[in-house]
Amino acid sequence: MIEALLVAAMLLLPFVASAADPTTNPGRNLAHYTHQRWSEESDAPRPVTALAQDGRGYLWVATATGVFRFDGMRFEQISAGVDLVVHGAPSALLVRRNGEVWTNFERSGRFAVYRDGRLQFMRAPRAPHRVIAMKEMRDGTVWVLTERIGVPLMRFRDGLWTSFGIDAGAPLDNPFSMVVTSDGTVWVSFTGSVGRLTPGGHRFEFVRHDRGATGRLSMDPQERIWLTERRGTYPITGPGGRGSPPPLRHAYATDAAQIRGWPIFDREGNLWIATYYDGLQRVAHPDPRGAASPAEAVAEVERFTAPDGLSSNATTQIFQDAEGNVWAATENGLDRFWPATLRSEPVLRDPAAFGDLLLQASDGSVYVGQASTVYRVRPHERPTPIFKTRIEPRTLCEAPDGAIWIGTDDREVVVWRDGRVRRLGQKVPVFDTIYDCAFDAKGDYWVTAALGGMVRFGGGRWERMREPTGDGFLPKSMVADAHGRIIVQWNDRTLSWLDGAVRHATPIPFGGYQPYDVALYPASPDTVYVAGRFGLARLHDGQFQSISARRVPSFSGVNGMVRTPAGETWLTAPGGVLRIASAQLERAFSNPGEPLAMQVFGPVDGLRSRPHSHSRHAIVRGGDGRLWIATQSGTLWLDPNDLTRSGTRPKVAVGALVADKVYRDPNNLTLPAGTSNIQIDFAVLSFSNPRAGRVRYRIEGQDPGWIDAGMRRQAFYTNLAPGTYRFRLIAANDNGVWNEQGATVDFVIPPTFMQSRWFVALCVVLALIALWLIYRLHLAQVAGRIRNRLEERLGERERIARELHDTLLQSVQGLILRFQSVANKMPAQGPARAQLETALSRADEIIAEGRNRVQDLRVADGSHDLPALLRERAVGAGFDPAIPIRIVVEGRPRRVHPLVSVELGRIAGEALFNIARHAKANNVEITVRFAARQLGVEIRDDGVGIPEDVLVRGHKPGHFGLIGMRERAERVGASFSVESSPGMGSAVTMTLPARLAFADQAPRRLFSKLFRRSKVSGHA
């Protein structure tokens, strides 16, 4: 960050300047400007050859090392990509009305334009020689002056370039300068002539011929054309660049042989001239008639050179910015001149060792006591000496008759009145240096001497009023109030009122500070202000109220106070000159929480050194309203009605946004996806005091409130998420004027694929698929376990059937055959044989029933056909009388697992049995639903329905039909439900997943398919 080395007001030493009355000499002297420079000590680019300011407020600087722009704190290189070895240095700058910045490189002659955040070469003819200047007209026409002899002028209009050379009447002579009036007339000076090209003209018209004059042109606010040449500076036209100037008395002696840069008029009408070897020259408001005499022609020219602080005597250009700052380009950097609020007087440069003495007299005059001279300043006049002495003055007091009593360091008192000086004849009878003085209501003269006590002079003699008593009780500051009472500060923390023989004392609330010197300011008959290191106190109606320096640090060491008719209170303190609204100050005494807004005037306002710490009245007000301030290096003055602080809102700009690269002058940006860290460079473009302005910024929606940047001109953000952002910047100048509109930058950070919604959606889909796969796997595992149990049950049933068939039934059959053999041997008509035959018939029935039971244990192949099985159950249900039983098949029929088919058939048989015995139904409908994912069976009747208490309990007491049906359904993994309404019949519903119900549905079919596909793709 570039830091200016001279921020202090470098008020200029012994200039040759007019000493005329300020009311007759409008404008200010060069001594009334503050000066600041940026040179080799501050790493400023140099040498500087051209200056311009764009609409945003940046100062553009052309140097031997490239093109830069300056915001008051940093120099930013714009031409970093230009090869200066090939193209040479930029020689001129032009800011066009459309915001473009043009420059030209002197070696290649190529024009370049800055737009859209970068400097790029134009498709334009090369300049025939080094470009001296470029000017734009209101209609957008651009005039270019080059150093080419014979082809000095180029014009750009409507995208076309035109040259004006010898064919247009240009002389074979060196061009030097160019100005353009508002009517479009182009004026060009050559070594020995001045010519003009009128609007629409094609040839030069020459108005002056003077071989070797080497003149340069300038234009004053009235558009008079002035010529600065070897004989001096004078106008050559009337206002508007037309007509003849008034008769010239004497040209201003500006020593044209030294001139190399551009003489220009500032907006106040002052002429500034950059010379090559002699620094800056300035003529304040030059008269078109010239100087009255040769001596005045020389005296009117002020100079500022390297010994005065200029960065170099080799100056090249003068430029005035939008705020009124005057800039000087030199071979060693940049210099800025700003009209100072606090102004010095050349004669007040001999400050007293213990601070200048200031006294406001009753007639409006101000008296200034310096090291060897006392000055009087009448209203609207300059200081004039009234008393010179070899002994430094120590006190100044005004007697009731208007005489000024001057106490010197050797205890002598001198009385000055109406230009006559008389000595009192009697030295002050104290043993130490006199400290302060005052006149009471009777006209007696009181003097304190601290270690020497207190004395009073009246009736032509001195009277000792207080003997010195050591360090415990010493008189110090003293002042008379509106009643003529003497108010004295004692070093034992007390304040005394002396009214004849009456003494009234009041403790001073020092607030823990040691009782050093204080300053006293009576404001009204009942109010006295006391100031010191402790802060500022007000004694009103016998009560002290204080504003502690701990609360307001700027109040520590206040040693001067003035209240103006405009309702302002001015204070001097080590931190500068303070201005506060009097009403606000009074509220602050009564209310400790009252905010206290103040303006502080310091070095940039012309305060070249701090107010003198030993001056007890370091600020006074003259009858003309000017405030006079005693500083460490002399006395200054300011006019509260002529403060040069900028009242305009400061311009702010966002210079660059740095992410993966530098985006200069950003507006709407789309940054690379995934950007999370950015740096934003911004500027407060108020050159009158760039460091005093307040800057706040925030990203809307990101920052909870405004961030105070302090002295920083950069903002850093990290871990930004993808989204749309708006960066906003506001600022206030040193005068407290805010630019609330400020500057904004909108930028978008796109998400990477992993930050995008598509990625989130993909993750959600993958998570759902994973959950679905886990769910399917779980279902497959459950189905597998159920099918395994069914297979085990089927195998067990078949084993039992085999055992019953191979053992019990075969054995019983053999036994029956043996009994039949026995029966056959018995008499046919015997009763025993008849009984035995009956028993054998019953045994055959039992054998048949046993075979049927064994057959039931063995699941037949036909059990795969569930609808057919259900038809058998319906036929065997035993409805009496018979009722219609309708079987409906929905979907494509599939083979059902045998055990599932058997269990569903038995559940259906039980349901039909219940309908036949209890429902009193007229119709029954059996629906079989074959779906891709499940098998459903519903048995619905239109009977009386099932009682509600049975539905609630799930069974009828003593009956186990519903319980058995539910248990059979659970064994095969089916859901079972019974619905019924009184008089509306009932419905029994069973539902199984496809993987359990169908014989062609393997438990791990899905995973087998996936596995097979992966194998196929793996071998492809």
GROMACS .gro file of C-alpha atoms in nm, residues 69 76 114 116-117 654-672 675 678-679 681 745:
model
   29
   69ARG     CA    1  -0.431   0.418  -1.192
   76GLU     CA    2  -0.236  -0.027  -0.975
  114TYR     CA    3  -0.892   0.053  -2.160
  116ASP     CA    4  -1.404  -0.402  -1.998
  117GLY     CA    5  -1.132  -0.426  -1.738
  654VAL     CA    6  -1.461  -0.188  -0.674
  655GLY     CA    7  -1.131  -0.211  -0.856
  656ALA     CA    8  -1.087  -0.586  -0.878
  657LEU     CA    9  -1.216  -0.921  -0.766
  658VAL     CA   10  -0.945  -1.183  -0.728
  659ALA     CA   11  -1.036  -1.551  -0.740
  660ASP     CA   12  -0.858  -1.784  -0.982
  661LYS     CA   13  -0.749  -1.468  -1.165
  662VAL     CA   14  -0.789  -1.092  -1.143
  663TYR     CA   15  -1.123  -0.957  -1.266
  664ARG     CA   16  -1.068  -0.582  -1.297
  665ASP     CA   17  -1.365  -0.342  -1.266
  666PRO     CA   18  -1.613  -0.624  -1.206
  667ASN     CA   19  -1.985  -0.574  -1.244
  668ASN     CA   20  -2.160  -0.906  -1.305
  669LEU     CA   21  -1.933  -1.207  -1.284
  670THR     CA   22  -1.970  -1.580  -1.305
  671LEU     CA   23  -1.674  -1.734  -1.125
  672PRO     CA   24  -1.538  -2.083  -1.187
  675THR     CA   25  -1.467  -2.110  -0.602
  678ILE     CA   26  -1.216  -1.442  -0.299
  679GLN     CA   27  -1.044  -1.109  -0.248
  681ASP     CA   28  -1.008  -0.465  -0.388
  745VAL     CA   29  -2.074  -0.615  -0.760
   0.00000   0.00000   0.00000
